[in-house]
Each structure stands twice: as structure tokens, then as C-alpha cells.
Amino acid sequence: MKMRRRDPLVMIPGPTPVDPSILKAMDVVTYGHTYGPFVEIYRETLAGLKEIFGTKGEVLAVGGSGTLAMEAAVVNILSRGDRLLVVSHGVFGNRFIDIAARYGIEVDVLTAEPGEVVAPAVIAEKLASGNYRALTVTHVDTSTGVCAPIREIGQLAREHDVLFIVDGVCATGAIEEPMDEWGIDIVVTTCQKAFGIPPGLTILGIGPKALDRRQEMGVISNYYCDWDLWLPIMRDPTKYFSTPPVNLILGLHQGVKMVLAEGLPQRFARHWLYGKAMRAGLAALGLEFLADQDCAAPTLSTVLYPQGISDDKFRATMLRNHILVAGGVGSLAGKLFRVGHMGNIAESELLVTLAAVELTLKELKYPLTLGAGIAAAEAVLRG
Ligand SMILES: Cc1ncc(COP(=O)(O)O)c(C=O)c1O
């Protein structure tokens, strides 16, 4: 009889597999949110996040999602009539356009061909031509799988004196983005990707320039997103503004501890290695990618379907092989699958995912040699 595991391994680009130690940290009686031991855990979590963000500014971790973090960044530093430059590499870059439009912010957009990134020289030219208050860039756009050159763009933001917002939802905790060093004023992120926590948190790193701008703005029309209401609680979690998701913060506490225990340079290096290994394995099967290899993200891969392989059949067969991968989004639906390789996963989980891809393609009559993908990935992992 064929054995079946009850749950598939979740290899979509978020939520990512949740480590048992994180689940265990959350699996306790819910503390009061201003109860001493919880307050200490909240404080420690925020201090750890500050280290990860690399900022002398502030951090915020409250109930919400990545999209709420994006909206919070926009409404706390921009007001009606301000000019914003959006550098978009896909669906999530475009989300900033939609958010800004709701608030009457004037938006200019730079885009690239799907799978490519806008060249820093093009951004520099645009910044020189317009009187922009801020610039948004998605560190890794999860729809196309490209990784933007944040360090170089941060340099440009400084030169042109614009506030630099980075969407780190698919990057923070997996890819380097030291805020103060790289000239990033705000990082917006969440918990269900590289931190490996169940979804439900809005996380922000806010640098000194962004805090100054918020002061300049006075009262804003948004309530829940207003940093001025939240930051006193982040500085002193014995205070109350709105009840935090207590058990998720307990999970984040453990997740942040895991990131710091691994060591930031080691964790970043591991993600670059995993990205390389996964793509080497897939390429050895003859598969091709949407993202150009010189800007392919360490956190996920966007894999084009070969002729004759349909999205529905591929993903359903992968699931029968116990691995969940994601389809394409927007105009890329049906053309590719997206496989995550971020967070608290092990080499064995990369390899088992590749094994499932091999078995799935074989079942769908795609010509390949079983084991070729795994061998290529292992060769990269063994260096
Ligand atoms: C790069 C990026 N930005 C923003 C978001 C939105 O985050 P959320 O779904 O938590 O609102 C996502 C979600 O996948 C994302 O990948």
C-alpha cells in the first residue's frame, strides 16, 4: 500500500514551513498583552528586529500583513500631491501604485521586462528629472522572482535626497538590507516568509529620516497605520494602543532568535547558496527561468513550464508527491510555477522538492534522467 503523508511540504514563496520550535513557542496559554513576562518577550523581539534591520531608528511589529506595512509606509511619509517614484518589477511593485493612488499621491513608474530589473542608471536619470519625495523598490518581487540591487539604489536615493522605501516582504531575514548603512529609510515586511512564522504581522523598520518626516506631517488621516500611535507602545510595551496578536509575537520572538543564532552573514549566505542549488537542479532537468540569472532571487525561483506541461496537472501531481508549489500570478498565471527556498528550511527539503519535480515531470512524460537535478543541486551545496 502507498504511504501518504497527511500534509504537504509547503514550498510556496510564503507562508514557508514553520519550525516546530516556533509552533511550540506559540502553543501556550495566551498572556495578557501588558503582563510582565509578555512585555519582556515583546521588548526582546523588537530589539532583535532592530539588529536585523540595522537601524538606529525604530521598529514596529503589530497585527496585520505585508500589505498593511506597505500602506503604513506610504501614509506616514507622503501626503496628497507629493511625488512618488515606484520602481516596479511585478505585481507587488505595482501594489504601491494602487496604494498611493488612493491617497492622491502623484506617482511615476519605472518598469522592466518581466524577469529583468530596472537599471540603476535609469533610476538615477528619473530621480534627477523629478522632484520626488520618495522612492519605492521591492527587494524581491515574488511574482517575477527578481532581486533588485538595493544597495546601489540606496546610494542614488541618498544622492537625490528622496526617502527610500524598500518592500522586504520576500527578503528581510534572508537577504542583506542593512538600513542605515545602505540608505534605506523604511523597510516594510511581514512574518510568514523568511522569518517562517504563521501569517498575521505587519513589521516595519523606520529610519531616522522617515521619523523626522512623520513629525513634519502632523496629524494624518489614517488611524491604525499611524506610527505616532504605535511607537510609544513599541518603546514601552506595558502601554496600550490596540491589542497585539500575543501568540504570534511569541512565535516571532522564537523566529528572531533563530535568525540571530544562525548569524546574519551565515543566514544570508545560506539563502544565496540555496537559490543557486535549486536553480542548478532545475536547470539540469532542462528547465528555464523567468528571472535573468544575474538578478535571480535567493528566496524563490520562477520556473517556466516546458512545452506540453500544464500548470494544473503539474501542481496537482506535485501535491500528490507531497509538495506544494505556487502558480504564476497576474499575466504570468499558467506560464510558470514558483518555488520558495527561504526561511527555516534544510538542504533535505530542497532536495526532496527537486525529487518531487523529477517524479512529477516523469509522470507527465517529460523526458529526463531521474536524479540529474538532485545531483546538480548537491554539487552546488557541497561546493
Ligand atoms: C514582495 C511582496 N510584497 C508584499 C506582499 C503582500 O504581503 P501580504 O500578503 O502579507 O499582505 C507580498 C505577498 O506575498 C509580497 O510577496
mmCIF file with all atom_site columns, C-alpha atoms in Angstrom, residues 26-148:
data_model
loop_
_atom_site.group_PDB
_atom_site.id
_atom_site.type_symbol
_atom_site.label_atom_id
_atom_site.label_alt_id
_atom_site.label_comp_id
_atom_site.label_asym_id
_atom_site.label_entity_id
_atom_site.label_seq_id
_atom_site.pdbx_PDB_ins_code
_atom_site.Cartn_x
_atom_site.Cartn_y
_atom_site.Cartn_z
_atom_site.occupancy
_atom_site.B_iso_or_equiv
_atom_site.pdbx_formal_charge
_atom_site.auth_seq_id
_atom_site.auth_comp_id
_atom_site.auth_asym_id
_atom_site.auth_atom_id
_atom_site.pdbx_PDB_model_num
ATOM 1   C CA . MET A 1 26  ? 3.108  29.880 20.288  1.00 0.00 ? 26  MET A CA 1
ATOM 2   C CA . ASP A 1 27  ? 1.336  26.917 21.801  1.00 0.00 ? 27  ASP A CA 1
ATOM 3   C CA . VAL A 1 28  ? 0.859  28.375 25.274  1.00 0.00 ? 28  VAL A CA 1
ATOM 4   C CA . VAL A 1 29  ? -1.996 29.950 27.177  1.00 0.00 ? 29  VAL A CA 1
ATOM 5   C CA . THR A 1 30  ? -2.478 33.460 25.779  1.00 0.00 ? 30  THR A CA 1
ATOM 6   C CA . TYR A 1 31  ? -0.818 36.003 28.060  1.00 0.00 ? 31  TYR A CA 1
ATOM 7   C CA . GLY A 1 32  ? -2.338 39.369 28.833  1.00 0.00 ? 32  GLY A CA 1
ATOM 8   C CA . HIS A 1 33  ? -0.684 41.823 26.447  1.00 0.00 ? 33  HIS A CA 1
ATOM 9   C CA . THR A 1 34  ? 0.615  44.070 29.244  1.00 0.00 ? 34  THR A CA 1
ATOM 10  C CA . TYR A 1 35  ? 1.546  41.159 31.546  1.00 0.00 ? 35  TYR A CA 1
ATOM 11  C CA . GLY A 1 36  ? 5.177  41.364 32.675  1.00 0.00 ? 36  GLY A CA 1
ATOM 12  C CA . PRO A 1 37  ? 6.662  38.245 31.054  1.00 0.00 ? 37  PRO A CA 1
ATOM 13  C CA . PHE A 1 38  ? 4.983  39.035 27.722  1.00 0.00 ? 38  PHE A CA 1
ATOM 14  C CA . VAL A 1 39  ? 6.192  42.640 27.819  1.00 0.00 ? 39  VAL A CA 1
ATOM 15  C CA . GLU A 1 40  ? 9.763  41.361 28.220  1.00 0.00 ? 40  GLU A CA 1
ATOM 16  C CA . ILE A 1 41  ? 9.347  38.998 25.255  1.00 0.00 ? 41  ILE A CA 1
ATOM 17  C CA . TYR A 1 42  ? 7.909  41.820 23.120  1.00 0.00 ? 42  TYR A CA 1
ATOM 18  C CA . ARG A 1 43  ? 10.842 44.067 24.062  1.00 0.00 ? 43  ARG A CA 1
ATOM 19  C CA . GLU A 1 44  ? 13.386 41.381 23.210  1.00 0.00 ? 44  GLU A CA 1
ATOM 20  C CA . THR A 1 45  ? 11.668 40.656 19.901  1.00 0.00 ? 45  THR A CA 1
ATOM 21  C CA . LEU A 1 46  ? 11.756 44.321 18.888  1.00 0.00 ? 46  LEU A CA 1
ATOM 22  C CA . ALA A 1 47  ? 15.408 44.628 19.927  1.00 0.00 ? 47  ALA A CA 1
ATOM 23  C CA . GLY A 1 48  ? 16.239 41.574 17.803  1.00 0.00 ? 48  GLY A CA 1
ATOM 24  C CA . LEU A 1 49  ? 14.358 43.010 14.831  1.00 0.00 ? 49  LEU A CA 1
ATOM 25  C CA . LYS A 1 50  ? 16.292 46.265 15.188  1.00 0.00 ? 50  LYS A CA 1
ATOM 26  C CA . GLU A 1 51  ? 19.512 44.294 14.898  1.00 0.00 ? 51  GLU A CA 1
ATOM 27  C CA . ILE A 1 52  ? 18.227 42.516 11.794  1.00 0.00 ? 52  ILE A CA 1
ATOM 28  C CA . PHE A 1 53  ? 17.103 45.797 10.200  1.00 0.00 ? 53  PHE A CA 1
ATOM 29  C CA . GLY A 1 54  ? 20.374 47.528 11.084  1.00 0.00 ? 54  GLY A CA 1
ATOM 30  C CA . THR A 1 55  ? 18.825 50.836 12.053  1.00 0.00 ? 55  THR A CA 1
ATOM 31  C CA . LYS A 1 56  ? 19.203 53.408 14.813  1.00 0.00 ? 56  LYS A CA 1
ATOM 32  C CA . GLY A 1 57  ? 15.580 54.301 14.157  1.00 0.00 ? 57  GLY A CA 1
ATOM 33  C CA . GLU A 1 58  ? 12.550 52.355 15.329  1.00 0.00 ? 58  GLU A CA 1
ATOM 34  C CA . VAL A 1 59  ? 10.855 49.033 14.626  1.00 0.00 ? 59  VAL A CA 1
ATOM 35  C CA . LEU A 1 60  ? 7.217  48.131 14.718  1.00 0.00 ? 60  LEU A CA 1
ATOM 36  C CA . ALA A 1 61  ? 5.614  44.681 14.866  1.00 0.00 ? 61  ALA A CA 1
ATOM 37  C CA . VAL A 1 62  ? 1.818  44.690 15.128  1.00 0.00 ? 62  VAL A CA 1
ATOM 38  C CA . GLY A 1 63  ? -1.165 42.723 13.880  1.00 0.00 ? 63  GLY A CA 1
ATOM 39  C CA . GLY A 1 64  ? -1.578 42.928 10.101  1.00 0.00 ? 64  GLY A CA 1
ATOM 40  C CA . SER A 1 65  ? 0.137  41.811 6.909   1.00 0.00 ? 65  SER A CA 1
ATOM 41  C CA . GLY A 1 66  ? 2.765  42.874 4.413   1.00 0.00 ? 66  GLY A CA 1
ATOM 42  C CA . THR A 1 67  ? 0.250  44.983 2.514   1.00 0.00 ? 67  THR A CA 1
ATOM 43  C CA . LEU A 1 68  ? -0.644 46.898 5.656   1.00 0.00 ? 68  LEU A CA 1
ATOM 44  C CA . ALA A 1 69  ? 3.066  47.589 6.186   1.00 0.00 ? 69  ALA A CA 1
ATOM 45  C CA . MET A 1 70  ? 3.237  48.977 2.623   1.00 0.00 ? 70  MET A CA 1
ATOM 46  C CA . GLU A 1 71  ? 0.251  51.230 3.251   1.00 0.00 ? 71  GLU A CA 1
ATOM 47  C CA . ALA A 1 72  ? 1.667  52.372 6.601   1.00 0.00 ? 72  ALA A CA 1
ATOM 48  C CA . ALA A 1 73  ? 4.939  53.375 4.928   1.00 0.00 ? 73  ALA A CA 1
ATOM 49  C CA . VAL A 1 74  ? 3.114  55.435 2.329   1.00 0.00 ? 74  VAL A CA 1
ATOM 50  C CA . VAL A 1 75  ? 0.690  57.259 4.643   1.00 0.00 ? 75  VAL A CA 1
ATOM 51  C CA . ASN A 1 76  ? 3.268  58.148 7.288   1.00 0.00 ? 76  ASN A CA 1
ATOM 52  C CA . ILE A 1 77  ? 5.656  59.979 4.977   1.00 0.00 ? 77  ILE A CA 1
ATOM 53  C CA . LEU A 1 78  ? 3.589  61.093 1.983   1.00 0.00 ? 78  LEU A CA 1
ATOM 54  C CA . SER A 1 79  ? 0.543  63.283 1.632   1.00 0.00 ? 79  SER A CA 1
ATOM 55  C CA . ARG A 1 80  ? -1.776 64.325 -1.201  1.00 0.00 ? 80  ARG A CA 1
ATOM 56  C CA . GLY A 1 81  ? 0.169  65.929 -4.037  1.00 0.00 ? 81  GLY A CA 1
ATOM 57  C CA . ASP A 1 82  ? 3.574  64.540 -3.002  1.00 0.00 ? 82  ASP A CA 1
ATOM 58  C CA . ARG A 1 83  ? 5.509  62.866 -5.790  1.00 0.00 ? 83  ARG A CA 1
ATOM 59  C CA . LEU A 1 84  ? 6.490  59.195 -5.550  1.00 0.00 ? 84  LEU A CA 1
ATOM 60  C CA . LEU A 1 85  ? 8.662  57.178 -7.889  1.00 0.00 ? 85  LEU A CA 1
ATOM 61  C CA . VAL A 1 86  ? 7.714  53.484 -7.970  1.00 0.00 ? 86  VAL A CA 1
ATOM 62  C CA . VAL A 1 87  ? 10.258 51.074 -9.400  1.00 0.00 ? 87  VAL A CA 1
ATOM 63  C CA . SER A 1 88  ? 8.164  48.022 -10.195 1.00 0.00 ? 88  SER A CA 1
ATOM 64  C CA . HIS A 1 89  ? 9.363  44.553 -11.058 1.00 0.00 ? 89  HIS A CA 1
ATOM 65  C CA . GLY A 1 90  ? 5.949  42.915 -10.921 1.00 0.00 ? 90  GLY A CA 1
ATOM 66  C CA . VAL A 1 91  ? 2.645  42.562 -9.114  1.00 0.00 ? 91  VAL A CA 1
ATOM 67  C CA . PHE A 1 92  ? 3.974  43.658 -5.721  1.00 0.00 ? 92  PHE A CA 1
ATOM 68  C CA . GLY A 1 93  ? 5.797  46.683 -7.085  1.00 0.00 ? 93  GLY A CA 1
ATOM 69  C CA . ASN A 1 94  ? 2.539  47.694 -8.744  1.00 0.00 ? 94  ASN A CA 1
ATOM 70  C CA . ARG A 1 95  ? 0.727  47.444 -5.418  1.00 0.00 ? 95  ARG A CA 1
ATOM 71  C CA . PHE A 1 96  ? 2.489  50.650 -4.312  1.00 0.00 ? 96  PHE A CA 1
ATOM 72  C CA . ILE A 1 97  ? 0.928  52.421 -7.313  1.00 0.00 ? 97  ILE A CA 1
ATOM 73  C CA . ASP A 1 98  ? -2.563 51.350 -6.204  1.00 0.00 ? 98  ASP A CA 1
ATOM 74  C CA . ILE A 1 99  ? -1.980 52.333 -2.582  1.00 0.00 ? 99  ILE A CA 1
ATOM 75  C CA . ALA A 1 100 ? -0.521 55.739 -3.450  1.00 0.00 ? 100 ALA A CA 1
ATOM 76  C CA . ALA A 1 101 ? -3.372 56.461 -5.892  1.00 0.00 ? 101 ALA A CA 1
ATOM 77  C CA . ARG A 1 102 ? -5.918 56.032 -3.068  1.00 0.00 ? 102 ARG A CA 1
ATOM 78  C CA . TYR A 1 103 ? -4.223 58.862 -1.171  1.00 0.00 ? 103 TYR A CA 1
ATOM 79  C CA . GLY A 1 104 ? -3.906 61.317 -4.064  1.00 0.00 ? 104 GLY A CA 1
ATOM 80  C CA . ILE A 1 105 ? -0.133 60.910 -4.281  1.00 0.00 ? 105 ILE A CA 1
ATOM 81  C CA . GLU A 1 106 ? 1.368  61.630 -7.711  1.00 0.00 ? 106 GLU A CA 1
ATOM 82  C CA . VAL A 1 107 ? 3.084  58.511 -8.966  1.00 0.00 ? 107 VAL A CA 1
ATOM 83  C CA . ASP A 1 108 ? 5.627  57.940 -11.717 1.00 0.00 ? 108 ASP A CA 1
ATOM 84  C CA . VAL A 1 109 ? 6.544  54.357 -12.524 1.00 0.00 ? 109 VAL A CA 1
ATOM 85  C CA . LEU A 1 110 ? 9.634  52.671 -13.925 1.00 0.00 ? 110 LEU A CA 1
ATOM 86  C CA . THR A 1 111 ? 9.226  49.071 -15.050 1.00 0.00 ? 111 THR A CA 1
ATOM 87  C CA . ALA A 1 112 ? 11.382 46.416 -16.658 1.00 0.00 ? 112 ALA A CA 1
ATOM 88  C CA . GLU A 1 113 ? 10.604 43.458 -18.894 1.00 0.00 ? 113 GLU A CA 1
ATOM 89  C CA . PRO A 1 114 ? 9.287  40.569 -16.747 1.00 0.00 ? 114 PRO A CA 1
ATOM 90  C CA . GLY A 1 115 ? 12.285 38.804 -15.211 1.00 0.00 ? 115 GLY A CA 1
ATOM 91  C CA . GLU A 1 116 ? 14.579 41.825 -15.512 1.00 0.00 ? 116 GLU A CA 1
ATOM 92  C CA . VAL A 1 117 ? 15.339 44.738 -13.208 1.00 0.00 ? 117 VAL A CA 1
ATOM 93  C CA . VAL A 1 118 ? 15.351 48.458 -13.940 1.00 0.00 ? 118 VAL A CA 1
ATOM 94  C CA . ALA A 1 119 ? 18.983 49.551 -14.323 1.00 0.00 ? 119 ALA A CA 1
ATOM 95  C CA . PRO A 1 120 ? 20.206 51.903 -11.573 1.00 0.00 ? 120 PRO A CA 1
ATOM 96  C CA . ALA A 1 121 ? 21.290 54.388 -14.289 1.00 0.00 ? 121 ALA A CA 1
ATOM 97  C CA . VAL A 1 122 ? 17.664 54.648 -15.448 1.00 0.00 ? 122 VAL A CA 1
ATOM 98  C CA . ILE A 1 123 ? 16.534 55.269 -11.871 1.00 0.00 ? 123 ILE A CA 1
ATOM 99  C CA . ALA A 1 124 ? 19.233 57.918 -11.443 1.00 0.00 ? 124 ALA A CA 1
ATOM 100 C CA . GLU A 1 125 ? 18.076 59.735 -14.573 1.00 0.00 ? 125 GLU A CA 1
ATOM 101 C CA . LYS A 1 126 ? 14.451 59.698 -13.429 1.00 0.00 ? 126 LYS A CA 1
ATOM 102 C CA . LEU A 1 127 ? 15.313 60.904 -9.934  1.00 0.00 ? 127 LEU A CA 1
ATOM 103 C CA . ALA A 1 128 ? 17.255 63.789 -11.436 1.00 0.00 ? 128 ALA A CA 1
ATOM 104 C CA . SER A 1 129 ? 14.318 64.812 -13.603 1.00 0.00 ? 129 SER A CA 1
ATOM 105 C CA . GLY A 1 130 ? 11.574 64.908 -10.974 1.00 0.00 ? 130 GLY A CA 1
ATOM 106 C CA . ASN A 1 131 ? 11.018 66.458 -7.613  1.00 0.00 ? 131 ASN A CA 1
ATOM 107 C CA . TYR A 1 132 ? 10.273 63.208 -5.780  1.00 0.00 ? 132 TYR A CA 1
ATOM 108 C CA . ARG A 1 133 ? 9.612  62.948 -2.074  1.00 0.00 ? 133 ARG A CA 1
ATOM 109 C CA . ALA A 1 134 ? 10.069 59.164 -2.026  1.00 0.00 ? 134 ALA A CA 1
ATOM 110 C CA . LEU A 1 135 ? 11.062 56.103 -3.990  1.00 0.00 ? 135 LEU A CA 1
ATOM 111 C CA . THR A 1 136 ? 9.743  52.538 -3.574  1.00 0.00 ? 136 THR A CA 1
ATOM 112 C CA . VAL A 1 137 ? 11.528 49.374 -4.650  1.00 0.00 ? 137 VAL A CA 1
ATOM 113 C CA . THR A 1 138 ? 10.508 45.775 -3.968  1.00 0.00 ? 138 THR A CA 1
ATOM 114 C CA . HIS A 1 139 ? 13.634 43.943 -2.800  1.00 0.00 ? 139 HIS A CA 1
ATOM 115 C CA . VAL A 1 140 ? 12.357 40.649 -4.245  1.00 0.00 ? 140 VAL A CA 1
ATOM 116 C CA . ASP A 1 141 ? 9.210  40.778 -6.339  1.00 0.00 ? 141 ASP A CA 1
ATOM 117 C CA . THR A 1 142 ? 7.561  37.462 -5.576  1.00 0.00 ? 142 THR A CA 1
ATOM 118 C CA . SER A 1 143 ? 5.656  37.459 -8.862  1.00 0.00 ? 143 SER A CA 1
ATOM 119 C CA . THR A 1 144 ? 8.746  37.550 -11.103 1.00 0.00 ? 144 THR A CA 1
ATOM 120 C CA . GLY A 1 145 ? 11.449 36.266 -8.751  1.00 0.00 ? 145 GLY A CA 1
ATOM 121 C CA . VAL A 1 146 ? 13.859 39.131 -9.372  1.00 0.00 ? 146 VAL A CA 1
ATOM 122 C CA . CYS A 1 147 ? 16.053 40.700 -6.718  1.00 0.00 ? 147 CYS A CA 1
ATOM 123 C CA . ALA A 1 148 ? 16.664 44.458 -7.023  1.00 0.00 ? 148 ALA A CA 1
#
